[in-house]
Short mmCIF file of C-alpha atoms and ligand atoms in Angstrom, two decimals:
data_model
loop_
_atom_site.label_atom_id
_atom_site.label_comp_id
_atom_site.label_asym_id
_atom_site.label_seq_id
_atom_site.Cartn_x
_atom_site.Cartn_y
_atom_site.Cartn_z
CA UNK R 7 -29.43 -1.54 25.83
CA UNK R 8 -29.39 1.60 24.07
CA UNK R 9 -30.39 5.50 25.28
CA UNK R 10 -30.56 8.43 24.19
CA UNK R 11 -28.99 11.56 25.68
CA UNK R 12 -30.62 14.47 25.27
CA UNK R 13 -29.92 18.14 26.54
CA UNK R 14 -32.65 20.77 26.69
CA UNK R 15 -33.27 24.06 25.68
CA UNK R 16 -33.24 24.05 21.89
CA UNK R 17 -35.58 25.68 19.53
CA UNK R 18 -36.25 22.77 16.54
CA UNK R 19 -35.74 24.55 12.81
CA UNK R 20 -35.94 22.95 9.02
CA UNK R 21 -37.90 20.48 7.82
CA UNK R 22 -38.09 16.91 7.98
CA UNK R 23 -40.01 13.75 5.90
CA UNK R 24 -42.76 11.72 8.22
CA UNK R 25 -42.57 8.27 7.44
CA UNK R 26 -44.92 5.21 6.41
CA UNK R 27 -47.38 4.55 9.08
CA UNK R 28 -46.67 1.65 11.48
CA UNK R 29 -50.08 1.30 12.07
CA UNK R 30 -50.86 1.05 8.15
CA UNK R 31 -47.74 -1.18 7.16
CA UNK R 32 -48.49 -3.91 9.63
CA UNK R 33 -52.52 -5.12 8.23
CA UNK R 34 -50.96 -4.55 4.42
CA UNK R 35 -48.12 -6.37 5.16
CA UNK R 36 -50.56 -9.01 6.52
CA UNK R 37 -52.86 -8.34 3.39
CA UNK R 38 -50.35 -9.65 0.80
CA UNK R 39 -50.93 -13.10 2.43
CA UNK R 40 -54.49 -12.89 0.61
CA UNK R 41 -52.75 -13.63 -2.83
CA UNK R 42 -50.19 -15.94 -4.82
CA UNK R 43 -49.46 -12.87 -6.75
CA UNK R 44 -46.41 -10.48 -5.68
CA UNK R 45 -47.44 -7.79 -3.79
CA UNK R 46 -44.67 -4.29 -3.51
CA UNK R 47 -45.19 -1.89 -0.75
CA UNK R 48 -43.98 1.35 -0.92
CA UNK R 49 -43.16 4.04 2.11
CA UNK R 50 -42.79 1.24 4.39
CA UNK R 51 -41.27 2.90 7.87
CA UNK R 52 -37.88 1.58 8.94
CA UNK R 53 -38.92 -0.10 12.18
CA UNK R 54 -38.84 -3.04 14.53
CA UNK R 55 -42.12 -4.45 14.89
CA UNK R 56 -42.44 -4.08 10.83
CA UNK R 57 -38.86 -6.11 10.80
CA UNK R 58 -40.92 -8.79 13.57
CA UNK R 59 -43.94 -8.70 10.98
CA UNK R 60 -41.54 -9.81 7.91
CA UNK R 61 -39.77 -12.27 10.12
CA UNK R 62 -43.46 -13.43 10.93
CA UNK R 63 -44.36 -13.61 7.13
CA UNK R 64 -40.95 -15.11 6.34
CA UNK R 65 -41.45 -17.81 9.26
CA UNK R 66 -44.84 -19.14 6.70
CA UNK R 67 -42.68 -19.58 3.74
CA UNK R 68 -43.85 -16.37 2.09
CA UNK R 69 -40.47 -14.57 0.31
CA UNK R 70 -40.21 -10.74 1.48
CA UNK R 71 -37.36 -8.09 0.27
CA UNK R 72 -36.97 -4.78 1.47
CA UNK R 73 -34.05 -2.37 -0.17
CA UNK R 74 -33.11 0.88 1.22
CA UNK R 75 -36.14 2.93 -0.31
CA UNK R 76 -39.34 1.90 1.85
CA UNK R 77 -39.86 -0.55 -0.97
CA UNK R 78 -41.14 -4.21 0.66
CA UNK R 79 -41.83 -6.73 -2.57
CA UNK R 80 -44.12 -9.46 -1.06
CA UNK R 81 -44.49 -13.07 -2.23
CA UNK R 82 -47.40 -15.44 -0.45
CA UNK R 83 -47.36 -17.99 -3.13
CA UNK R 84 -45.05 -20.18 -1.24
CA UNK R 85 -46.78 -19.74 1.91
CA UNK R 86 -46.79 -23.38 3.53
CA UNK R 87 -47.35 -22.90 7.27
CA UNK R 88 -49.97 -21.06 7.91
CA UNK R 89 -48.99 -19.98 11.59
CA UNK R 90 -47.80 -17.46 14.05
CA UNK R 91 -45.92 -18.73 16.86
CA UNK R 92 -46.13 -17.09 20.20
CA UNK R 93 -42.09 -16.57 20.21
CA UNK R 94 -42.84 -13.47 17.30
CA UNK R 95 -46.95 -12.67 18.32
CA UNK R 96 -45.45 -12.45 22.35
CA UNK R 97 -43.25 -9.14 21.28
CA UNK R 98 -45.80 -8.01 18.95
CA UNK R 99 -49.51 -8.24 19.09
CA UNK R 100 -50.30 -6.67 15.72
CA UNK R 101 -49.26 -10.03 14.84
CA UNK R 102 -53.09 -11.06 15.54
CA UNK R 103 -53.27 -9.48 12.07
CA UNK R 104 -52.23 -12.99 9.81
CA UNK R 105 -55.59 -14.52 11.64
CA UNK R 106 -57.97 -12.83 9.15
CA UNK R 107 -56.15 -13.36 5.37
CA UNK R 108 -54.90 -16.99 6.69
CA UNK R 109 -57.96 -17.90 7.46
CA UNK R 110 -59.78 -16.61 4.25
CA UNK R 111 -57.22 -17.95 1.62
CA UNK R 112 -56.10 -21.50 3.56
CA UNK R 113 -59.32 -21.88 5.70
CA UNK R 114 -56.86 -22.60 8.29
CA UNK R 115 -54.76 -20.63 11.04
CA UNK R 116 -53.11 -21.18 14.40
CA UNK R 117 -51.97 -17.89 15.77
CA UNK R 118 -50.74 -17.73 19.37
CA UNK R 119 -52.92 -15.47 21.43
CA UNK R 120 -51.11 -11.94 21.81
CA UNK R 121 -50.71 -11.89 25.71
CA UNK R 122 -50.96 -8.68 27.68
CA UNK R 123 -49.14 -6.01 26.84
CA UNK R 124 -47.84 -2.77 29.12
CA UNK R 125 -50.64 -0.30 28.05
CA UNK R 126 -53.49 -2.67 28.88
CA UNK R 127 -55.05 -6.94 29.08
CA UNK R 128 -55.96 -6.25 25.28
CA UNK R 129 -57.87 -9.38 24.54
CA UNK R 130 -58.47 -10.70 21.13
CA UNK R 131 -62.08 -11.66 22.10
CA UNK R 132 -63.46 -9.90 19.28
CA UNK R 133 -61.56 -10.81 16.75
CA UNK R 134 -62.90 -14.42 17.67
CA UNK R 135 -65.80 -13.28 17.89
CA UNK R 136 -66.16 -11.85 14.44
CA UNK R 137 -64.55 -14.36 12.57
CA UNK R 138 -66.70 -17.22 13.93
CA UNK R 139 -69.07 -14.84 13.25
CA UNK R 140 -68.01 -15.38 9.17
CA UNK R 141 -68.12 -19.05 9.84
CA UNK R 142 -65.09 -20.01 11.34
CA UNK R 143 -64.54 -22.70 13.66
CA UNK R 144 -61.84 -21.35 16.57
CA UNK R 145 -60.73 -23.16 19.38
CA UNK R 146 -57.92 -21.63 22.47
CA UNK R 147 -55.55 -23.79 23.47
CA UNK R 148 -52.31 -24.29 24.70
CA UNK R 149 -52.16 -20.43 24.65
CA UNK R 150 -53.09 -20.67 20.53
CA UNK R 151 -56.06 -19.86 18.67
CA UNK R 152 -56.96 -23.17 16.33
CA UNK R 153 -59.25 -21.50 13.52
CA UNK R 154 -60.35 -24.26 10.91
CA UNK R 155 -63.89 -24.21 8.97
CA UNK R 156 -66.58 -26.43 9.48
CA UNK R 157 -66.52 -29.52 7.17
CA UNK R 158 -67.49 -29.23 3.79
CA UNK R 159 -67.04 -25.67 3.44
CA UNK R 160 -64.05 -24.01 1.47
CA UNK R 161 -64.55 -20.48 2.52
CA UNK R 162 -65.83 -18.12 4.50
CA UNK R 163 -69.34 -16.53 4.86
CA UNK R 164 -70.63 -13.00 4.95
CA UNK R 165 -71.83 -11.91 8.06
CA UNK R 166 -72.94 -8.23 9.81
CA UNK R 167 -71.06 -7.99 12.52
CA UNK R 168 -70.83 -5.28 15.33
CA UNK R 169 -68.23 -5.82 17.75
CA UNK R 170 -68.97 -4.56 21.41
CA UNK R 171 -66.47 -1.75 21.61
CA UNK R 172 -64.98 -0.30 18.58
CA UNK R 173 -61.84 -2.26 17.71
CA UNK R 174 -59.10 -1.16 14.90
CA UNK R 175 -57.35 -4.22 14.55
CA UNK R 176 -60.43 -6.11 14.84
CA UNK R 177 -61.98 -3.92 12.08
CA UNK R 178 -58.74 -4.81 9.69
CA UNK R 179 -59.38 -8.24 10.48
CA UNK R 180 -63.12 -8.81 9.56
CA UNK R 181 -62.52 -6.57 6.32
CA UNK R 182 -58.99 -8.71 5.10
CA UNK R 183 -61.26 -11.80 5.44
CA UNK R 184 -64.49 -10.56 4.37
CA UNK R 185 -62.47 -9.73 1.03
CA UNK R 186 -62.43 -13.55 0.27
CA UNK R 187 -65.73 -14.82 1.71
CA UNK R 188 -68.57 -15.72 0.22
CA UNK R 189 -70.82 -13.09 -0.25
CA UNK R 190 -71.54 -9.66 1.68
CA UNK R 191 -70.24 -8.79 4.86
CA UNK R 192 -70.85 -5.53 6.49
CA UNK R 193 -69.17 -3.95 9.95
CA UNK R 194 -71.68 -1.92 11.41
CA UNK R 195 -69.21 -0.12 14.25
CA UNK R 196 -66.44 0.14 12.45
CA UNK R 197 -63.17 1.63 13.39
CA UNK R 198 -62.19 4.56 11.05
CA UNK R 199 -59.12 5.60 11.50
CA UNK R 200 -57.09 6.71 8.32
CA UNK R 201 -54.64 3.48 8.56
CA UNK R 202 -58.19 1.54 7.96
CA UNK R 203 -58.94 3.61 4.84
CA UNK R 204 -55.40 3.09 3.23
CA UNK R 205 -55.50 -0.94 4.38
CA UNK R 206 -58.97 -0.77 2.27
CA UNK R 207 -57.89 1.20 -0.81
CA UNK R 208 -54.92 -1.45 -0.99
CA UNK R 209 -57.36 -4.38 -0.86
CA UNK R 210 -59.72 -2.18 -4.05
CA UNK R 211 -56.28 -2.36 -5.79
CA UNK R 212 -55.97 -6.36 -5.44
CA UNK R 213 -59.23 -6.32 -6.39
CA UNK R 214 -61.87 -6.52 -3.37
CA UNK R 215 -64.74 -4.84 -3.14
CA UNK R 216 -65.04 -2.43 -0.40
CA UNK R 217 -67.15 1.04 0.24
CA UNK R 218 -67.61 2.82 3.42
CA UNK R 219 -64.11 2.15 4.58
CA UNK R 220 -63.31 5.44 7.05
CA UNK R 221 -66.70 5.61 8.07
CA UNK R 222 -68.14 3.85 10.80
CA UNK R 223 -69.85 1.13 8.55
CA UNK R 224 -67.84 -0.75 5.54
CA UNK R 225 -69.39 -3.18 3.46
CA UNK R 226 -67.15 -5.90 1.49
CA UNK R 227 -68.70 -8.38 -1.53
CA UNK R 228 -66.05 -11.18 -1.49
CA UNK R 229 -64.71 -12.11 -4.82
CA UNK R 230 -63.05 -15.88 -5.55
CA UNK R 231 -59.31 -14.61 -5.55
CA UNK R 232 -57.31 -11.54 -5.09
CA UNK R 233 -54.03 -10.43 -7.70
CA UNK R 234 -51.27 -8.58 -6.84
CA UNK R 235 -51.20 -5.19 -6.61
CA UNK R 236 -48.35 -2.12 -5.84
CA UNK R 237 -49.43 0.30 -2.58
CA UNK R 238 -47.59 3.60 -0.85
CA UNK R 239 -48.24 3.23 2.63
CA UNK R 240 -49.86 6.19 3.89
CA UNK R 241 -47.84 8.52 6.23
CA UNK R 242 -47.50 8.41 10.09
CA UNK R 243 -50.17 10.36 11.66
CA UNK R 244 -48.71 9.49 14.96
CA UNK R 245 -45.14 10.23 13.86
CA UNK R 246 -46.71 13.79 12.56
CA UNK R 247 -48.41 14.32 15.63
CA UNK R 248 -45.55 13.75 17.94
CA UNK R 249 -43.20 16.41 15.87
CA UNK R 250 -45.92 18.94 16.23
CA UNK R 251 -46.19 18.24 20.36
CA UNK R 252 -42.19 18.67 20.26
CA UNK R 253 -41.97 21.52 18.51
CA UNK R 254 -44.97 23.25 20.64
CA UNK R 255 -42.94 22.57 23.69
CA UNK R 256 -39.53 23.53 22.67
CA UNK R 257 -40.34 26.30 20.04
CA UNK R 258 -39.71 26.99 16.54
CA UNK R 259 -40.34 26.48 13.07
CA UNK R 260 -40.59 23.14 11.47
CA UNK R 261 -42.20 21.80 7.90
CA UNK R 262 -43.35 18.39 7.96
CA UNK R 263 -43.18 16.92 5.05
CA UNK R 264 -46.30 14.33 3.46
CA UNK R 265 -47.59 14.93 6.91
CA UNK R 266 -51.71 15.13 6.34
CA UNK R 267 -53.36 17.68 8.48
CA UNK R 268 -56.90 16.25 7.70
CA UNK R 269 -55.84 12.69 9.32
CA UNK R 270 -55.29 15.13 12.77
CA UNK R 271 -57.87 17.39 13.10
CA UNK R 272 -58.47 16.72 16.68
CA UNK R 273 -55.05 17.42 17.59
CA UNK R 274 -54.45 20.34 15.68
CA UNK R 275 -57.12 21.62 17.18
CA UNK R 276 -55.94 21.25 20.72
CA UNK R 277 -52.81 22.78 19.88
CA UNK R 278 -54.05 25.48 17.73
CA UNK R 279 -56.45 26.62 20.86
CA UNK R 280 -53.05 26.53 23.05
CA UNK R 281 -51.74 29.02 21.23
CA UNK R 282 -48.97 26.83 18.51
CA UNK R 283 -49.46 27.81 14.53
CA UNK R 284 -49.95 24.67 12.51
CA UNK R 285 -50.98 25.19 8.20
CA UNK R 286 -51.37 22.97 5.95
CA UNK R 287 -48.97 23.42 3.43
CA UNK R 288 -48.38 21.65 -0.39
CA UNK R 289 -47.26 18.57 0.77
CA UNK R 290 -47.06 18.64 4.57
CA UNK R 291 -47.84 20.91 7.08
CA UNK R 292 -45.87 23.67 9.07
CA UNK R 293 -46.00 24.35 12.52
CA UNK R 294 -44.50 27.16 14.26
CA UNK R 295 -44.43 28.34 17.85
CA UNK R 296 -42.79 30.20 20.74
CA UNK R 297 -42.55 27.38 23.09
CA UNK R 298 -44.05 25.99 25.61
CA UNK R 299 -43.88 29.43 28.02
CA UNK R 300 -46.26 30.77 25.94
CA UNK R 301 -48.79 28.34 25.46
CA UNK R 302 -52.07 27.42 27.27
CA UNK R 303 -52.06 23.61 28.66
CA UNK R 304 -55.13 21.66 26.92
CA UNK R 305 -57.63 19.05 28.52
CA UNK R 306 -58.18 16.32 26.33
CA UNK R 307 -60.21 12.56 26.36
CA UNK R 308 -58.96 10.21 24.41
CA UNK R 309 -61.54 8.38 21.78
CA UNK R 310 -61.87 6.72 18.93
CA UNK R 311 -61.47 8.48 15.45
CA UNK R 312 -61.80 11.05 14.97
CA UNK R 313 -61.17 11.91 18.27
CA UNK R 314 -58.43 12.39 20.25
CA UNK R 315 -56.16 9.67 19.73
CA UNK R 316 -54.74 7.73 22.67
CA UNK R 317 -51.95 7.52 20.81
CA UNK R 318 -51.18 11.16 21.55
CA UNK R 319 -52.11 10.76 24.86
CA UNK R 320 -48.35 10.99 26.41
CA UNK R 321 -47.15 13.26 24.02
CA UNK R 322 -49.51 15.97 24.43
CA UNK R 323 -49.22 15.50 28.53
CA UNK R 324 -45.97 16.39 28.17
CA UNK R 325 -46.55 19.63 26.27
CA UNK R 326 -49.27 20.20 29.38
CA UNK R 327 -46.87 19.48 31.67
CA UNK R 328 -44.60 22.73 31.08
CA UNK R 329 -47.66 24.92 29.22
CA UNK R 330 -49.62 27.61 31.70
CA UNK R 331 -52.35 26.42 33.61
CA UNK R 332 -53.88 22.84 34.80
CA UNK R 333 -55.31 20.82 32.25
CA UNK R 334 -57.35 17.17 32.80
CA UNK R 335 -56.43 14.69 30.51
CA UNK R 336 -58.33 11.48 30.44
CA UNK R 337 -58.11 8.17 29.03
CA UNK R 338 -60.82 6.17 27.68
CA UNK R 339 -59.76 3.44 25.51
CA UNK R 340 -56.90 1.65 27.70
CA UNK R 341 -56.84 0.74 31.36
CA UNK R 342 -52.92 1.91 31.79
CA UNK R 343 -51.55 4.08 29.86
CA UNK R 344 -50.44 6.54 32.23
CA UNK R 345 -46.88 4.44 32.72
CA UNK R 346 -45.32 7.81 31.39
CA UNK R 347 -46.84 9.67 34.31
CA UNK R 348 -43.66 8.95 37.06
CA UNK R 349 -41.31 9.22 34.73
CA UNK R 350 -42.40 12.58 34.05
CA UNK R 351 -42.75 13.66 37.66
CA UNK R 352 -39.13 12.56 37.95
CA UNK R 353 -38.41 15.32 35.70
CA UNK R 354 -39.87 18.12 37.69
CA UNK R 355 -43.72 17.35 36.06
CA UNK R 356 -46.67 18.26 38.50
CA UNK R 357 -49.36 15.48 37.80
CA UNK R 358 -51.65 13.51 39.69
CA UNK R 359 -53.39 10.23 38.30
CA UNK R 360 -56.99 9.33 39.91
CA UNK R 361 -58.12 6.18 37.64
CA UNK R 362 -58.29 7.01 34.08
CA UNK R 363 -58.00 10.68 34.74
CA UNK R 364 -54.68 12.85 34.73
CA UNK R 365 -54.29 16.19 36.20
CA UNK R 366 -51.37 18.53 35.03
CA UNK R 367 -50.59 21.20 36.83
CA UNK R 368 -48.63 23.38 34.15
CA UNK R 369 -45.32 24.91 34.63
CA UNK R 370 -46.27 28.95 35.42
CA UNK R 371 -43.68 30.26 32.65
CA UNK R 372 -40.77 30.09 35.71
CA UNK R 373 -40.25 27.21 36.91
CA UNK R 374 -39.15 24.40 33.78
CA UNK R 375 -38.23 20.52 34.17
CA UNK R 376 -35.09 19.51 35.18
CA UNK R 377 -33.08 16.68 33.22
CA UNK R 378 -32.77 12.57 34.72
CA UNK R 379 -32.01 9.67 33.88
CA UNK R 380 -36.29 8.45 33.12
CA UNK R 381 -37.31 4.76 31.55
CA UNK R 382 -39.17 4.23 28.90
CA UNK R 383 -42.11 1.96 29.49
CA UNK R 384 -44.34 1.98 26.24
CA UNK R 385 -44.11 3.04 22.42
CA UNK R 386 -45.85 6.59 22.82
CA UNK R 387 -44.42 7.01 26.55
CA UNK R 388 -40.79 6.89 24.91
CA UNK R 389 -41.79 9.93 22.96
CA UNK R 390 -43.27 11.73 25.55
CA UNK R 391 -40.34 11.23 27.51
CA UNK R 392 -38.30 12.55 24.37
CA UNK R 393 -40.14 15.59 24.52
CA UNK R 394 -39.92 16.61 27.86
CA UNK R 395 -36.04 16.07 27.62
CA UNK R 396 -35.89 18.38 24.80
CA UNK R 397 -37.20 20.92 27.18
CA UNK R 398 -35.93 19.94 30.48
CA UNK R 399 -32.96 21.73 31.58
CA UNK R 400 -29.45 19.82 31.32
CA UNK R 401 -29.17 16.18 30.70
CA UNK R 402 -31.95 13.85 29.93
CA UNK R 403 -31.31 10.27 29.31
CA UNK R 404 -33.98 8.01 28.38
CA UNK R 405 -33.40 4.59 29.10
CA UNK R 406 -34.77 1.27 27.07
CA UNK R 407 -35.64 3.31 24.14
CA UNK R 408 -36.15 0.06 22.35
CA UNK R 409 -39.92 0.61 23.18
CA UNK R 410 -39.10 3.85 20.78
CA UNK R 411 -37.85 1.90 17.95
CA UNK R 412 -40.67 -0.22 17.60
CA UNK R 413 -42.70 2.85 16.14
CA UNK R 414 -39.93 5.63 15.59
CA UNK R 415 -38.05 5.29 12.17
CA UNK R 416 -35.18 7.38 12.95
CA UNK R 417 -36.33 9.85 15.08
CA UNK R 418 -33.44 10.73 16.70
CA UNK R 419 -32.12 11.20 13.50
CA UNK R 420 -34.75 13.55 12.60
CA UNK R 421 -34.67 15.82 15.84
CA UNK R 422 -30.55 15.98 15.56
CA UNK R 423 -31.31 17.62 11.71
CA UNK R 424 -34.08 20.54 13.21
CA UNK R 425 -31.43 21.18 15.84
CA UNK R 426 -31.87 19.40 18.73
CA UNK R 427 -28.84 18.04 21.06
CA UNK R 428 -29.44 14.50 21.22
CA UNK R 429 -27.97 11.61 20.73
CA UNK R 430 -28.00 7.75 20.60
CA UNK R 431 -25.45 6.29 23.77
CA UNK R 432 -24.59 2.17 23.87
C1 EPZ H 9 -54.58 -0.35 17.54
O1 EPZ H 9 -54.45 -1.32 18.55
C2 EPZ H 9 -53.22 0.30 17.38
N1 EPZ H 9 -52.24 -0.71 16.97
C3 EPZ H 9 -52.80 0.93 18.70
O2 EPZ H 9 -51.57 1.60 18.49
C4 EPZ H 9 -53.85 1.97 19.11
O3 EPZ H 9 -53.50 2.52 20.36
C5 EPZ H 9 -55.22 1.28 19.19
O4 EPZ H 9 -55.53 0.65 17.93
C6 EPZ H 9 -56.35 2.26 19.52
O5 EPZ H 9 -56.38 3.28 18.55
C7 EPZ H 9 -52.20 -1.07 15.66
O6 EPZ H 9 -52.96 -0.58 14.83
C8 EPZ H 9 -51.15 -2.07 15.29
P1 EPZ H 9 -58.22 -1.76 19.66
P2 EPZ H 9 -55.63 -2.41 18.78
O7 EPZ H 9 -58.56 -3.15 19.27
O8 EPZ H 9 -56.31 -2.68 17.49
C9 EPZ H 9 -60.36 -3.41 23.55
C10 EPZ H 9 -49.42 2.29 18.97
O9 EPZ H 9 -49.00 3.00 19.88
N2 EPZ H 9 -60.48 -4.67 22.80
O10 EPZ H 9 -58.76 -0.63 18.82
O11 EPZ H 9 -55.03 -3.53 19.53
C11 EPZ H 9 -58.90 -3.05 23.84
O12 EPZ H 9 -58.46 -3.70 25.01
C12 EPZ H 9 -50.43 1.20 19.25
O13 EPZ H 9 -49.10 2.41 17.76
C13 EPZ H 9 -61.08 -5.77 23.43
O14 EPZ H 9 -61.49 -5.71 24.58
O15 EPZ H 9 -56.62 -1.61 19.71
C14 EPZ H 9 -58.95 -1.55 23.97
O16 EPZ H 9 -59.37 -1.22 25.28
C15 EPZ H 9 -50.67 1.06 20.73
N3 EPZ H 9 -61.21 -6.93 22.73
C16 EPZ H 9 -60.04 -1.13 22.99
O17 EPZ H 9 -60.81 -2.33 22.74
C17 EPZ H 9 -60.76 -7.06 21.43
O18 EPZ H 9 -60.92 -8.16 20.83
C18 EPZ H 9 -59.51 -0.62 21.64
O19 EPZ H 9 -58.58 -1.56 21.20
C19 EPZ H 9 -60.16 -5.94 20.82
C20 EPZ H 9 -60.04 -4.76 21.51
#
């Protein structure tokens, strides 16, 4: 299995492009199932689970090409098996995704149920929830969820529905089926994150009829049939977020380019009050600081957006843990995501976990991490492991960085071109 080698100590300089966003690519990918016509993505990030959603696609008989430009041209025409087998959904749950457009253009779907998944249980009870809400008929068995309509009816129905907790994938469910149903639907707790807003401005383009989408209530008229359209995936908040948390740490000047500040207020925030430069700038944004010995750890809770993202949960703890000062962090949306917590202490970190809450006890300016070999255990742990080996003194090596490349397109790649000493090892 693959690592990466990294050894600390280097500032990060130049400028680099942020990719698609993962968390945007996956629902449109699932979105061109809503039409015969052909769908082309643009700006689609080079990554495994979007590779595992094309394979998924590919597996229903719909034809998908990707060249060497971002560019994914989409054909559902073909689609014959409406299904996602537990083989694909097991390695990626986003897969739960196909549920909502299978459903509203076959009336049929049989999607295996995600399974649990490092960071938390993460049921799919709302999805089910919501879509029998808009008339479906969904049965679990044999680890699958059997979604047919009732007799007699061809599609699905509006509905208002407010899910108990506010769900993103669940949100880009309901609103890729409500596109087709009959009538209005309208989700009253919507999630609005910026990947939801992008997923709904795709759907305008194929012709739905959407408004509200990035608030916290979206209302959808369904129309008979959706056409084709072309879409630029939006750009990695995430991605963006994490290259501002290394660069805090480690120091320097970076440009980030088709980053959007606006989609990471609450971050930039944080980081701005710790004492790291970030502007907006045509095209991107620049931050700039002079490292982590001179910045002010941050307490954070993670919540929905526009909060704090718990995506940037294990990235900024990192920065914390060689900033001045103690900072709490605590997590609200998932029951155990603090797998990046050891791994850290391994390097030197000072942190203590009581339930959901994380105190770091910041490096005083002396004392820095030391490199070791650390394992990756989640997505956004990888890169907060990544980080801390950029800072750590001598030789990091991060092991089962696979968990990386499920959301990282290139970013070793990236950090080897602003300077840093790292590199890929077999
Ligand atoms: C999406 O996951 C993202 N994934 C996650 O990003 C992200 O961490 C998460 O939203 C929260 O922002 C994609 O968009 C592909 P939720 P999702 O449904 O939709 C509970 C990454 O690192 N819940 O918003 O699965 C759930 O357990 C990944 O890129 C239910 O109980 O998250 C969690 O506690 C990790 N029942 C909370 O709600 C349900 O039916 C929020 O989950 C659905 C959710």
């Amino acid at each position: 299995m693959d690592k990466l080698l990294i050894r600390g100590g280097r500032p990060l300089h130049g400028d680099i492009a942020i990719s698609g966003a993962k968390n945007a690519a996956l629902p449109e990918l699932c979105a061109a199932l809503l039409t015969a016509e052909p769908v082309v993505l643009h700006n689609v990030p080079r990554l495994q689970d979007v590779a595992t959603m094309l394979k998924l696609i590919r597996n229903m008989g719909v034809t998908a090409e990707r060249d060497d430009n971002g560019m994914v041209s989409i054909n559902a025409g073909g689609l014959h098996t409406p299904e996602a087998p537990y083989e694909l959904v097991k390695t990626m749950r986003a897969s739960v995704l196909a549920l909502g457009p299978l459903l509203a253009r076959f009336g049929r779907a049989r999607v295996s149920l995600p399974g649990g998944c490092a960071i938390g249980s993460r049921p799919v009870d709302q999805h089910i929830k919501g879509l029998q809400a808009m008339g479906a008929e969904i049965v679990v068995e044999h680890g699958y969820m059997i979604a047919t309509l009732p007799a007699g009816r061809t599609r699905l129905k509006g509905a208002r529905i407010t899910t108990d907790m506010v769900t993103v994938t669940g949100t880009e469910n309901f609103l890729m089926a409500a596109t087709l149903a009959e009538g209005e639907t309208i989700l009253e707790n919507a999630a609005q994150e910026p990947e939801i807003a992008d997923l709904a401005e795709m759907l305008i383009a194929m012709g739905a009829r959407i408004e509200g989408h990035g608030t916290s209530r979206i209302r959808i008229q369904g129309v008979d049939a959706l056409h084709g359209c072309t879409h630029a995936v939006v750009a990695d908040r995430i991605e963006a977020g994490t290259f501002l948390c290394a660069v805090a740490a480690t120091g320097g000047d970076v440009l980030l380019r088709h980053a959007r500040a606006e989609h990471l207020d609450a971050v930039v925030e944080k980081l701005q009050e710790a004492g790291v430069k970030i502007a907006p700038v045509e095209g991107g944004m620049r931050v700039m600081s002079a490292g982590a010995a001179k910045l002010k750890a941050q307490g954070f809770r993670t919540t929905e957006y526009p909060g704090f993202p718990t995506d940037m949960q294990a990235q900024f703890m990192a920065l914390n843990c060689v900033a001045h000062g103690t900072a709490a962090v605590t997590e609200t949306i998932f029951e155990n995501r603090f797998m990046h917590v050891n791994e850290l202490v391994r390097l030197g970190a000072r942190i203590q976990v009581d339930g959901r809450v994380a105190i770091i006890e910041g490096l005083d300016g002396t004392a820095r991490l030391s490199g070791a070999a650390v394992m990756a255990t989640d997505l956004r742990a990888s890169a907060s492991l990544v980080i801390a080996g950029l800072v750590a003194e001598g030789e990091t090596v991060v092991e089962r960085i696979y968990h990386l490349d499920r959301g990282y397109d290139r970013m070793e790649a990236k950090l080897r071109a602003l300077g840093a000493d790292i590199e890929r090892i077999e």
